[in-house]
């Protein structure tokens, strides 16, 4: 599907709430943030699509989108940032599309992680490495 | 799907151009007499569709010398794989005899001696002759330009790309994709593209603000050729705002976007495409990886990394074709397409030997018209090379052109250390040859050529080298940008290409004192081609011209300051 910024702005129809996490909520780190989201349940790799650039054009605003059919909520994390948890998308039962899109600031090269809580209570995860580079020597 | 027999025919096409001559046993006249235009262009027209591929011309309207790299290291899954094979290994791989025209065209050994025998290569008037011959065989052959066309010469710089636009338009391409074109600035690119008489394609050219496709650069175009419905999908250079100054084209975003490439392939197939061609500026390793991830691409015409391969590289059901740079080669690919399937192909990488292929006189006239207003500037001799001195650039680490540029930066800008970008364009100069202003601009011209001078700590210099090395030696091709290593002067180092980012570069040494680089100490660094907005300094071509004039005759010490391990 083509998921655009305009769709993201309109996502309020499908998503009951797109809650930006309060600063410092998961300051203790990525593992702790995931554990808090999953309650310690097992997380399976795959089953959702995380789209991020391989190399960021601008580390200050990196477009990231995630699509997890059947998800009740999706958490996005930037593992190398001082505060890894970026956002959690919550979807109501009538949501036609279980996907979200945002732009995040990445301090350095790092993995971006999406964890989806499925409607059946299981958890799925996808990971993408985004490189933040000073660049400048392409030929 | 692709028969082995056709593949063998492809591999022999270039090897058979010119067989069996031992190095040194041919005079130039005899060699050129033996090598005829008919032989070079000989092609048994095959199937129902013909593709003609040119790419990475970099503003070269006239014949030039171009030395292929001696060092091109592959890492990860590409260790020892094409295109990371050079010299004798390359010739052995493709059955090319030493000293032959093919050896001269495709490998670096004995370059200056073979250049005396076989002469200059390229010239868009010769390219036109080749295109005309293919169109005589197959009138609806598709001519596809992989980009890096409107950049790279004195005239291109001073006309903002108009010289190349005028000449390429006369060759009547069917489609094009892009890279350095964007360094003309988005206003100028938009102005040219709005009036372009052929398709400007890029499925990965996006509007930066909304992260959406643009109207100006459609993802693909359909063509009818030989009764076959052909879809050509464009793929621009993915990392333009990183490798080049993004502030010059802030409205645009790129990226590999292979999920969208798959969507486009599926879309054109659903709309009846029987042959799907990707006109790509990804670079060869990225194209190989994309071919393994995206299904349904029949042919990728690969550009950016300037590789010239005498046969297509096959990934699954996809042919990846690499056609060199600087106007040195034209690829012809004939395909037999039946009921939406490629049943076979025939391929030839045609080297443009400028003394053998007759120029198309109309195009010669058009080229000379572009150059006429600038001839005094172009032809001015600013120095010459010594009797043992070849100037070239291509290779993962410093070429001699880069050494000369770094020497100029250190002496003209009074710096400890010089840095020069690892670009892959720029023709070569033979020993004992005059160096004209045109020659110098061929290896330096760009829209952000200011030569900066700034203070950098040893730690920051290390970060730069590590960063650029990862753009070249990251084992995942999708994290590579397709340039070569930043060239350095006044600095020695050791690089282990197998290590991860942060630990590849060790033993950094300041050459003028022999001391180890101190991470905390500050050094004077001169460089050029910064991607940062507001960079100040004289233009690099003025810096280097001043240096060459002081030297008179250029004779460089061999550069042994970079130690490469892990190959």
XYZ file of C-alpha atoms in Angstrom:
706
model
C 0.000 0.000 0.000
C 1.038 3.580 -0.423
C 1.136 5.116 3.005
C 1.616 8.844 2.886
C 2.046 11.683 5.310
C -1.467 12.870 4.501
C -2.836 9.462 5.432
C -0.894 9.639 8.651
C -2.533 12.927 9.486
C -5.910 11.368 8.817
C -5.204 8.239 10.793
C -7.293 9.428 13.746
C -10.300 7.770 12.082
C -8.800 4.343 12.350
C -6.629 4.664 15.397
C -8.437 5.315 18.611
C -5.461 7.235 19.888
C -1.949 7.917 18.710
C -0.305 8.496 22.018
C 3.125 10.047 22.079
C 4.853 8.710 25.131
C 5.732 11.172 27.839
C 9.416 12.057 27.887
C 11.302 9.792 30.215
C 8.679 7.062 30.318
C 11.153 4.389 29.248
C 14.411 6.165 29.900
C 15.809 2.988 31.415
C 16.334 1.472 27.952
C 15.017 -0.569 25.086
C 14.636 -3.906 26.821
C 12.816 -2.354 29.720
C 10.514 -0.455 27.353
C 9.662 -3.609 25.444
C 9.148 -5.551 28.678
C 6.784 -2.889 29.943
C 4.826 -3.056 26.648
C 4.652 -6.844 26.507
C 4.449 -7.583 30.203
C 7.352 -9.972 29.658
C 5.540 -12.154 27.094
C 7.479 -13.848 24.265
C 7.932 -11.766 21.121
C 8.074 -13.463 17.701
C 10.226 -11.999 14.898
C 8.391 -10.990 11.718
C 4.719 -10.776 10.810
C 4.704 -7.001 10.477
C 6.293 -4.585 8.022
C 8.627 -1.875 9.256
C 9.729 0.559 6.558
C 12.678 2.861 7.202
C 15.465 4.171 4.962
C 18.712 2.171 4.983
C 20.643 5.441 5.233
C 18.923 8.513 6.673
C 18.895 11.531 4.360
C 18.576 13.712 7.446
C 19.013 12.179 10.896
C 16.853 14.920 12.388
C 13.740 13.726 10.582
C 13.703 10.090 9.495
C 10.432 8.785 7.998
C 9.407 5.471 9.550
C 6.214 3.553 8.890
C 4.876 0.312 10.257
C 2.074 -1.931 9.080
C 0.856 -4.793 11.260
C -2.442 -6.325 10.124
C -4.370 -7.595 13.121
C -2.522 -5.434 15.635
C -4.230 -3.795 18.599
C -1.272 -1.525 19.211
C 2.232 -0.959 17.867
C 5.201 0.515 19.726
C 8.116 2.142 17.876
C 11.565 2.357 19.456
C 14.829 4.006 18.436
C 17.334 1.878 20.312
C 20.240 4.306 20.159
C 18.417 7.410 21.330
C 18.637 8.618 24.934
C 14.937 7.844 25.211
C 14.349 4.770 23.032
C 10.525 4.720 23.079
C 9.234 6.965 20.299
C 5.506 6.370 19.943
C 2.732 3.859 20.467
C -0.138 3.559 17.985
C -3.390 2.144 19.398
C -6.095 0.772 17.106
C -9.761 0.243 17.836
C -11.658 -2.836 16.620
C -13.140 -0.874 13.679
C -9.775 0.323 12.404
C -9.476 -0.677 8.744
C -5.735 -0.325 8.625
C -3.382 -1.204 11.450
C -0.553 1.005 10.362
C 1.149 4.213 11.370
C 3.723 6.601 10.024
C 5.832 9.242 11.688
C 9.211 10.940 11.523
C 11.765 10.458 14.225
C 15.104 11.975 15.126
C 18.014 9.550 15.254
C 21.121 10.647 17.119
C 23.379 8.084 15.407
C 23.341 4.849 13.415
C 21.016 2.464 15.248
C 18.243 -0.114 15.043
C 14.638 1.013 14.887
C 12.258 -1.567 16.376
C 8.504 -1.999 16.040
C 6.660 -4.270 18.499
C 3.043 -5.117 17.729
C 0.514 -6.371 20.261
C -1.904 -8.503 18.276
C -5.613 -8.775 18.962
C -5.083 -12.333 20.229
C -2.622 -11.041 22.828
C 0.538 -12.319 21.123
C 3.487 -10.046 20.250
C 5.459 -9.591 17.027
C 8.580 -7.580 16.313
C 10.489 -6.182 13.310
C 13.828 -4.386 13.235
C 15.607 -2.147 10.700
C 19.077 -0.635 10.868
C 19.137 3.037 9.914
C 22.561 4.471 9.209
C 23.212 8.100 10.060
C 26.288 9.263 8.165
C 28.183 12.471 7.472
C 28.431 11.316 3.841
C 29.804 13.471 1.106
C 31.935 11.387 -1.210
C 29.561 9.737 -3.653
C 30.678 9.472 -7.199
C 14.566 -19.368 -19.355
C 17.839 -17.928 -20.544
C 19.639 -20.498 -22.574
C 23.227 -21.302 -21.811
C 24.018 -21.096 -25.506
C 22.962 -17.462 -25.705
C 24.934 -16.726 -22.620
C 28.073 -18.163 -24.166
C 27.506 -16.119 -27.273
C 27.317 -13.069 -25.107
C 30.514 -13.823 -23.286
C 32.415 -14.341 -26.493
C 31.196 -11.195 -28.193
C 33.841 -8.918 -26.794
C 36.566 -11.478 -26.423
C 36.207 -12.120 -30.128
C 36.418 -8.488 -31.118
C 40.031 -8.860 -31.518
C 41.840 -12.015 -30.646
C 45.287 -13.325 -30.298
C 47.642 -10.392 -30.627
C 50.572 -10.459 -28.249
C 51.290 -7.258 -26.387
C 53.696 -4.993 -28.224
C 53.615 -6.861 -31.514
C 51.176 -4.469 -33.131
C 51.932 -1.000 -34.328
C 49.112 1.447 -33.886
C 48.390 1.508 -37.584
C 48.396 -2.259 -37.882
C 46.238 -2.663 -34.809
C 43.666 -0.231 -36.044
C 43.719 -1.631 -39.535
C 43.052 -5.069 -38.104
C 40.256 -3.740 -35.924
C 37.391 -2.471 -38.041
C 34.173 -0.687 -37.280
C 32.318 -3.602 -38.817
C 33.947 -5.977 -36.359
C 33.235 -3.770 -33.388
C 29.596 -3.386 -34.343
C 29.071 -6.866 -35.740
C 25.936 -8.285 -34.148
C 23.623 -10.999 -35.337
C 20.304 -9.311 -34.591
C 18.311 -11.550 -32.312
C 14.778 -11.943 -30.969
C 12.322 -9.054 -31.145
C 13.553 -6.326 -28.752
C 16.840 -4.375 -28.651
C 18.003 -2.249 -25.725
C 20.835 0.274 -26.051
C 22.390 1.376 -22.760
C 24.680 4.336 -22.109
C 25.415 5.600 -18.611
C 27.685 7.824 -16.497
C 28.949 9.852 -19.463
C 29.907 12.699 -17.087
C 29.895 15.425 -19.690
C 32.427 13.778 -22.008
C 31.493 14.882 -25.518
C 34.922 14.201 -27.044
C 37.129 11.084 -27.044
C 39.295 10.682 -23.944
C 41.613 8.148 -22.296
C 40.096 6.240 -19.393
C 42.040 3.800 -17.238
C 39.979 1.150 -15.459
C 40.700 0.508 -11.741
C 43.505 -1.682 -10.476
C 41.868 -2.068 -7.068
C 38.150 -2.697 -6.523
C 37.582 -4.625 -3.306
C 34.384 -6.574 -2.711
C 33.291 -7.318 0.846
C 30.784 -9.710 2.422
C 28.988 -11.737 -0.223
C 30.721 -9.782 -2.969
C 34.270 -10.718 -2.000
C 36.002 -11.790 -5.192
C 32.757 -11.469 -7.207
C 32.262 -9.222 -10.245
C 32.611 -6.299 -10.504
C 35.281 -6.632 -7.798
C 37.742 -8.352 -10.094
C 40.491 -6.374 -11.825
C 43.581 -6.749 -13.973
C 44.857 -10.230 -14.835
C 42.103 -11.922 -12.806
C 39.485 -10.028 -14.801
C 41.098 -10.987 -18.115
C 41.301 -14.626 -17.047
C 37.669 -14.622 -15.926
C 36.475 -13.403 -19.323
C 39.093 -15.091 -21.521
C 40.760 -11.884 -22.632
C 44.323 -12.103 -23.946
C 46.973 -9.732 -22.644
C 47.751 -6.787 -24.865
C 44.540 -6.989 -26.889
C 42.060 -4.212 -27.525
C 39.731 -5.846 -25.004
C 42.503 -5.887 -22.397
C 43.081 -2.187 -23.013
C 39.396 -1.373 -22.791
C 38.603 -3.443 -19.710
C 41.688 -3.646 -17.480
C 44.425 -1.346 -16.219
C 47.675 -3.152 -16.956
C 50.094 -1.565 -19.455
C 47.536 1.192 -19.806
C 49.759 3.947 -21.155
C 51.538 1.628 -23.615
C 48.278 0.140 -24.908
C 46.782 3.628 -25.130
C 49.513 4.519 -27.619
C 48.408 1.547 -29.712
C 44.661 1.709 -29.442
C 44.068 5.413 -28.922
C 41.315 7.393 -27.272
C 37.881 6.049 -26.403
C 34.406 7.541 -26.398
C 33.068 10.661 -28.051
C 29.327 11.095 -28.438
C 29.671 11.418 -32.228
C 31.101 7.869 -32.260
C 28.413 6.727 -29.813
C 25.885 8.140 -32.288
C 27.323 6.000 -35.088
C 26.885 2.898 -32.928
C 23.316 3.856 -32.037
C 22.512 4.513 -35.698
C 23.878 1.108 -36.673
C 21.744 -0.640 -34.057
C 18.690 1.357 -35.166
C 19.399 0.335 -38.769
C 19.157 -3.287 -37.602
C 16.170 -2.610 -35.383
C 14.440 0.748 -35.877
C 12.485 0.659 -32.626
C 15.449 -0.209 -30.399
C 15.164 1.595 -27.041
C 17.981 3.977 -26.116
C 18.215 4.287 -22.323
C 20.504 6.734 -20.477
C 21.371 5.767 -16.903
C 22.249 9.319 -15.812
C 25.303 11.257 -14.630
C 25.092 12.831 -18.061
C 24.714 16.573 -17.366
C 27.848 16.860 -15.258
C 31.613 16.692 -15.516
C 33.240 19.162 -17.913
C 34.138 22.807 -18.402
C 31.409 23.339 -20.980
C 28.832 21.423 -18.960
C 29.579 23.571 -15.910
C 29.433 26.848 -17.810
C 26.244 25.979 -19.701
C 24.536 24.456 -16.643
C 24.301 21.153 -18.472
C 22.873 22.610 -21.685
C 25.721 21.280 -23.897
C 24.949 17.712 -22.825
C 21.197 18.211 -23.088
C 21.562 19.508 -26.647
C 23.785 16.655 -27.814
C 21.907 13.885 -26.001
C 18.590 15.174 -27.358
C 20.031 14.759 -30.849
C 20.735 11.088 -30.054
C 17.017 10.704 -29.191
C 16.998 8.664 -26.005
C 13.723 7.051 -24.935
C 14.253 7.452 -21.190
C 16.747 8.571 -18.573
C 17.325 8.434 -14.833
C 19.491 10.669 -12.624
C 22.227 11.423 -10.113
C 24.700 14.321 -10.536
C 22.094 16.163 -12.602
C 20.554 17.247 -9.294
C 23.745 19.075 -8.317
C 22.738 21.661 -10.924
C 20.155 22.632 -8.298
C 16.503 21.678 -8.318
C 15.374 24.809 -10.205
C 17.663 24.038 -13.132
C 16.899 20.299 -13.098
C 13.175 21.020 -13.090
C 13.590 23.517 -15.941
C 15.443 21.009 -18.124
C 13.209 18.058 -17.270
C 10.023 20.017 -17.978
C 11.239 20.463 -21.567
C 12.880 17.075 -22.037
C 11.688 15.299 -25.198
C 11.921 11.880 -23.532
C 10.902 10.253 -20.242
C 12.619 11.293 -16.994
C 12.077 8.289 -14.740
C 12.629 7.545 -11.062
C 10.321 5.356 -8.968
C 12.399 6.438 -5.956
C 12.336 10.196 -6.623
C 9.992 11.553 -3.956
C 8.742 14.852 -2.698
C 10.730 15.395 0.523
C 7.997 17.242 2.387
C 5.216 14.707 1.927
C 7.334 11.624 1.165
C 5.216 11.034 -1.935
C 6.007 10.409 -5.612
C 6.472 13.484 -7.803
C 4.644 14.372 -11.009
C 7.821 15.493 -12.783
C 9.575 12.125 -12.440
C 7.142 9.268 -13.151
C 8.158 5.793 -11.988
C 7.928 4.086 -15.375
C 6.941 4.355 -19.003
C 5.555 1.825 -21.468
C 7.020 1.360 -24.941
C 5.983 -0.787 -27.898
C 9.054 -2.394 -29.374
C 9.083 -5.268 -31.850
C 5.422 -5.939 -31.038
C 6.356 -6.357 -27.361
C 4.960 -4.190 -24.584
C 8.051 -3.041 -22.682
C 7.963 -1.259 -19.311
C 11.029 0.757 -18.327
C 11.164 1.582 -14.604
C 13.603 4.295 -13.488
C 15.708 4.054 -10.345
C 17.680 7.211 -9.538
C 20.769 7.228 -7.299
C 19.346 6.404 -3.836
C 21.708 8.466 -1.703
C 21.851 11.833 -3.429
C 21.168 14.078 -0.411
C 23.882 12.233 1.537
C 26.626 11.815 -1.058
C 25.938 15.206 -2.663
C 24.714 18.509 -1.183
C 21.062 17.939 -0.302
C 20.599 21.685 0.234
C 20.834 22.115 -3.544
C 17.668 20.034 -4.071
C 15.839 20.175 -0.723
C 12.451 19.403 -2.302
C 13.532 15.878 -3.219
C 13.983 12.625 -1.338
C 15.329 9.363 -2.754
C 16.289 6.044 -1.091
C 16.321 2.519 -2.504
C 12.624 1.869 -1.815
C 12.689 -1.686 -3.094
C 9.168 -2.347 -1.740
C 7.907 0.310 -4.123
C 10.033 -1.132 -6.926
C 8.182 -4.420 -6.369
C 4.842 -2.580 -6.438
C 5.795 -0.911 -9.725
C 6.857 -4.234 -11.268
C 3.570 -5.795 -10.190
C 1.656 -2.774 -11.527
C 3.284 -2.814 -14.977
C 2.873 -6.601 -15.218
C -0.808 -6.219 -14.318
C -1.051 -3.624 -17.086
C 0.313 -5.991 -19.675
C 4.089 -5.483 -19.627
C 5.777 -8.420 -21.357
C 9.317 -7.213 -20.679
C 10.263 -5.238 -17.547
C 13.499 -3.253 -17.670
C 14.940 -1.278 -14.742
C 17.066 1.709 -15.773
C 19.121 2.040 -12.624
C 21.640 4.345 -10.988
C 21.905 2.156 -7.880
C 25.458 0.910 -8.392
C 26.268 -2.680 -9.281
C 26.253 -4.351 -5.839
C 22.971 -2.652 -4.921
C 21.478 -3.783 -8.234
C 22.583 -7.368 -7.623
C 20.900 -7.288 -4.205
C 17.780 -5.581 -5.560
C 17.537 -8.260 -8.263
C 17.498 -10.902 -5.532
C 14.742 -9.139 -3.554
C 12.448 -7.810 -6.276
C 10.843 -10.422 -8.490
C 9.769 -9.863 -12.078
C 12.596 -7.648 -13.341
C 13.920 -9.087 -16.613
C 16.822 -6.689 -17.139
C 18.578 -4.169 -14.896
C 20.676 -1.674 -16.837
C 23.093 -0.760 -14.070
C 24.913 2.537 -13.604
C 26.719 4.619 -10.970
C 29.691 2.425 -10.021
C 31.239 2.745 -13.529
C 31.846 -0.975 -13.976
C 32.196 -2.337 -17.493
C 31.380 -6.037 -17.818
C 31.640 -8.024 -21.061
C 28.674 -10.173 -20.160
C 25.531 -9.684 -18.084
C 25.559 -10.897 -14.493
C 22.626 -13.213 -13.903
C 20.691 -13.100 -10.616
C 17.828 -15.603 -10.698
C 15.870 -14.604 -13.805
C 17.311 -11.075 -13.966
C 20.135 -9.926 -16.230
C 22.282 -7.148 -14.749
C 24.138 -5.190 -17.439
C 27.028 -2.806 -16.643
C 28.124 -0.389 -19.358
C 31.126 1.538 -18.013
C 31.442 5.314 -17.937
C 32.660 8.487 -19.631
C 31.259 7.461 -23.033
C 33.718 4.569 -23.276
C 31.133 1.837 -23.907
C 27.675 1.211 -25.308
C 25.811 -1.983 -24.373
C 23.437 -3.659 -26.763
C 21.047 -6.290 -25.434
C 18.775 -8.178 -27.847
C 16.001 -10.221 -26.285
C 13.529 -12.766 -27.542
C 10.306 -12.081 -25.662
C 7.356 -14.394 -26.197
C 4.121 -14.345 -24.200
C 5.609 -12.246 -21.433
C 8.736 -14.365 -21.034
C 12.340 -13.823 -22.020
C 13.300 -16.919 -23.972
C 16.854 -15.855 -24.754
C 19.193 -12.933 -25.219
C 22.299 -11.786 -26.967
C 24.537 -9.079 -25.493
C 27.558 -7.068 -26.521
C 29.549 -4.489 -24.626
C 30.812 -2.292 -27.457
C 34.001 -0.357 -26.673
C 34.007 3.019 -28.433
C 37.485 3.054 -29.987
C 37.469 6.571 -31.338
C 40.009 5.980 -34.106
C 38.109 2.992 -35.434
C 34.464 4.043 -35.232
C 33.591 6.717 -37.757
C 32.139 9.833 -36.123
C 28.596 10.859 -37.031
C 29.419 14.168 -38.711
C 26.179 15.880 -37.749
C 26.834 15.129 -34.103
C 30.478 16.215 -34.418
C 29.236 19.536 -35.736
C 26.732 19.862 -32.904
C 29.395 19.038 -30.294
C 31.789 21.584 -31.780
C 29.050 24.215 -31.676
C 28.658 23.637 -27.931
C 32.395 24.006 -27.418
C 33.073 26.890 -29.778
C 32.374 29.744 -27.309
C 34.852 28.217 -24.836
C 37.673 26.967 -27.072
C 40.286 29.466 -25.865
C 39.706 28.469 -22.268
C 39.423 24.745 -22.987
C 42.574 24.409 -25.047
C 44.963 26.419 -22.885
C 47.902 24.232 -21.849
C 48.645 24.577 -18.146
C 51.366 21.943 -17.794
C 52.382 18.488 -18.916
C 53.008 15.029 -17.491
C 56.488 13.594 -17.090
C 57.668 10.743 -19.290
C 56.671 8.103 -16.720
C 53.616 9.829 -15.321
C 50.055 8.715 -16.047
C 47.250 10.650 -14.388
C 44.157 8.601 -13.544
C 41.590 8.390 -10.779
C 39.602 5.111 -10.717
C 40.324 2.688 -7.885
C 39.208 2.268 -4.262
C 42.110 4.425 -3.026
C 44.120 7.376 -4.325
C 44.787 7.551 -8.049
C 47.535 9.807 -9.375
C 45.090 12.587 -10.281
C 44.001 12.556 -6.623
C 47.615 12.650 -5.439
C 48.185 15.712 -7.619
C 45.030 17.403 -6.312
C 45.983 16.635 -2.694
C 49.531 17.962 -3.284
C 47.998 21.143 -4.691
C 45.702 21.531 -1.659
C 48.580 21.069 0.807
C 50.958 23.473 -0.914
C 48.509 26.109 -2.166
C 46.403 26.125 1.013
C 49.276 25.553 3.468
C 47.660 22.545 5.080
C 48.951 19.537 7.024
C 46.466 17.141 5.473
C 44.372 17.193 2.294
C 41.133 15.380 1.485
C 39.660 14.819 -1.960
C 36.351 13.077 -2.684
C 36.358 9.460 -3.868
C 34.394 10.097 -7.030
C 34.738 7.634 -9.902
C 34.587 10.034 -12.844
C 37.450 11.753 -14.605
C 39.453 10.721 -17.680
C 43.161 9.851 -17.690
C 46.250 11.636 -19.068
C 49.112 9.720 -20.692
C 52.844 10.234 -20.006
C 54.346 13.200 -21.834
C 50.926 14.646 -22.650
C 49.987 18.303 -22.365
C 47.502 19.033 -19.594
C 44.889 21.517 -20.762
C 42.407 23.428 -18.685
C 39.741 21.141 -20.121
C 41.609 18.097 -18.777
C 41.740 19.602 -15.301
C 38.038 20.494 -15.335
C 37.216 16.945 -16.477
C 38.415 15.708 -13.074
C 37.268 18.597 -10.875
C 34.242 20.412 -12.262
C 31.148 20.506 -10.067
C 28.718 23.017 -8.637
C 30.269 22.829 -5.132
C 33.994 22.907 -5.894
C 35.050 25.348 -3.169
C 38.344 24.352 -1.536
C 37.894 24.778 2.213
C 40.588 24.960 4.856
C 39.626 24.139 8.389
C 40.945 22.849 11.688
C 40.075 19.282 12.569
C 41.092 17.179 15.532
C 42.759 13.838 14.962
C 39.648 12.212 16.379
C 37.395 13.949 13.846
C 39.672 12.995 10.926
C 39.393 9.397 12.116
C 35.594 9.657 12.237
C 35.536 10.954 8.645
C 37.723 8.110 7.355
C 35.651 5.521 9.222
C 32.407 7.014 7.953
C 33.483 7.023 4.317
C 35.049 3.558 4.622
C 31.696 2.206 5.826
C 29.999 3.720 2.794
C 32.344 1.591 0.689
C 33.007 -1.537 2.774
C 29.759 -2.163 4.667
C 29.061 -5.855 3.935
C 25.411 -5.046 3.111
C 25.344 -3.312 -0.296
C 22.213 -1.360 0.676
C 24.392 0.609 3.097
C 26.987 1.465 0.457
C 26.920 4.733 -1.476
C 28.954 3.575 -4.449
C 31.855 6.000 -4.297
C 35.464 5.166 -3.523
C 37.464 5.934 -0.366
C 38.113 9.608 0.378
C 41.561 10.416 -1.006
C 44.084 11.831 1.437
C 47.353 13.731 1.170
C 49.863 14.226 3.989
C 48.271 11.343 5.906
C 49.015 7.628 6.004
C 46.765 4.952 7.486
C 46.042 1.254 7.633
C 42.604 -0.052 6.708
C 41.209 -3.507 7.454
C 38.212 -3.786 5.155
C 36.792 -6.751 7.093
C 36.316 -4.848 10.368
C 33.102 -3.028 11.395
C 32.717 0.741 11.314
C 34.876 2.397 13.949
C 37.713 -0.115 13.844
C 38.736 -0.311 10.196
C 41.186 2.620 10.272
C 44.330 2.409 12.394
C 47.944 3.630 12.340
C 47.045 7.139 11.169
C 50.292 8.988 10.579
C 51.123 12.598 9.734
C 53.513 12.053 6.850
C 55.486 15.279 7.150
C 56.699 14.380 10.654
C 56.172 10.632 10.716
C 54.291 11.033 14.006
C 51.094 9.225 14.892
C 47.964 11.352 14.589
C 46.951 12.530 18.062
C 43.148 12.346 18.548
C 43.206 15.434 20.744
C 45.505 17.547 18.576
C 44.244 19.972 15.925
C 45.432 19.769 12.307
C 45.023 22.095 9.335
C 42.964 20.218 6.744
C 42.289 21.402 3.197
C 39.678 19.729 1.065
C 36.951 20.343 -1.496
C 33.477 19.219 -2.516
C 31.980 19.626 0.943
C 28.277 18.819 1.070
C 27.771 21.547 3.693
C 26.029 24.753 2.688
C 28.093 27.921 2.922
C 31.515 26.307 2.362
C 34.036 29.014 1.492
C 37.289 28.971 -0.435
C 38.731 29.250 -3.939
C 37.464 26.830 -6.584
C 39.454 23.592 -6.666
C 40.286 23.947 -10.382
C 41.949 27.294 -9.693
C 43.929 25.811 -6.789
C 45.153 22.871 -8.876
C 45.869 24.963 -11.976
C 48.072 27.271 -9.927
C 49.938 24.263 -8.541
C 50.382 22.620 -11.956
C 51.707 25.863 -13.461
C 54.328 26.097 -10.706
C 55.370 22.484 -11.298
C 55.451 22.730 -15.100
C 56.017 19.046 -15.629
C 54.130 16.716 -13.298
C 56.072 13.873 -11.777
C 54.637 12.300 -8.623
C 56.217 9.966 -6.111
C 54.415 6.625 -5.889
C 51.827 6.772 -3.096
C 52.450 4.072 -0.493
C 50.735 5.783 2.422
C 47.626 3.589 2.598
C 48.072 0.011 3.782
C 45.089 -2.176 2.876
C 44.524 -5.484 4.663
C 41.733 -8.046 4.770
C 41.404 -8.418 0.998
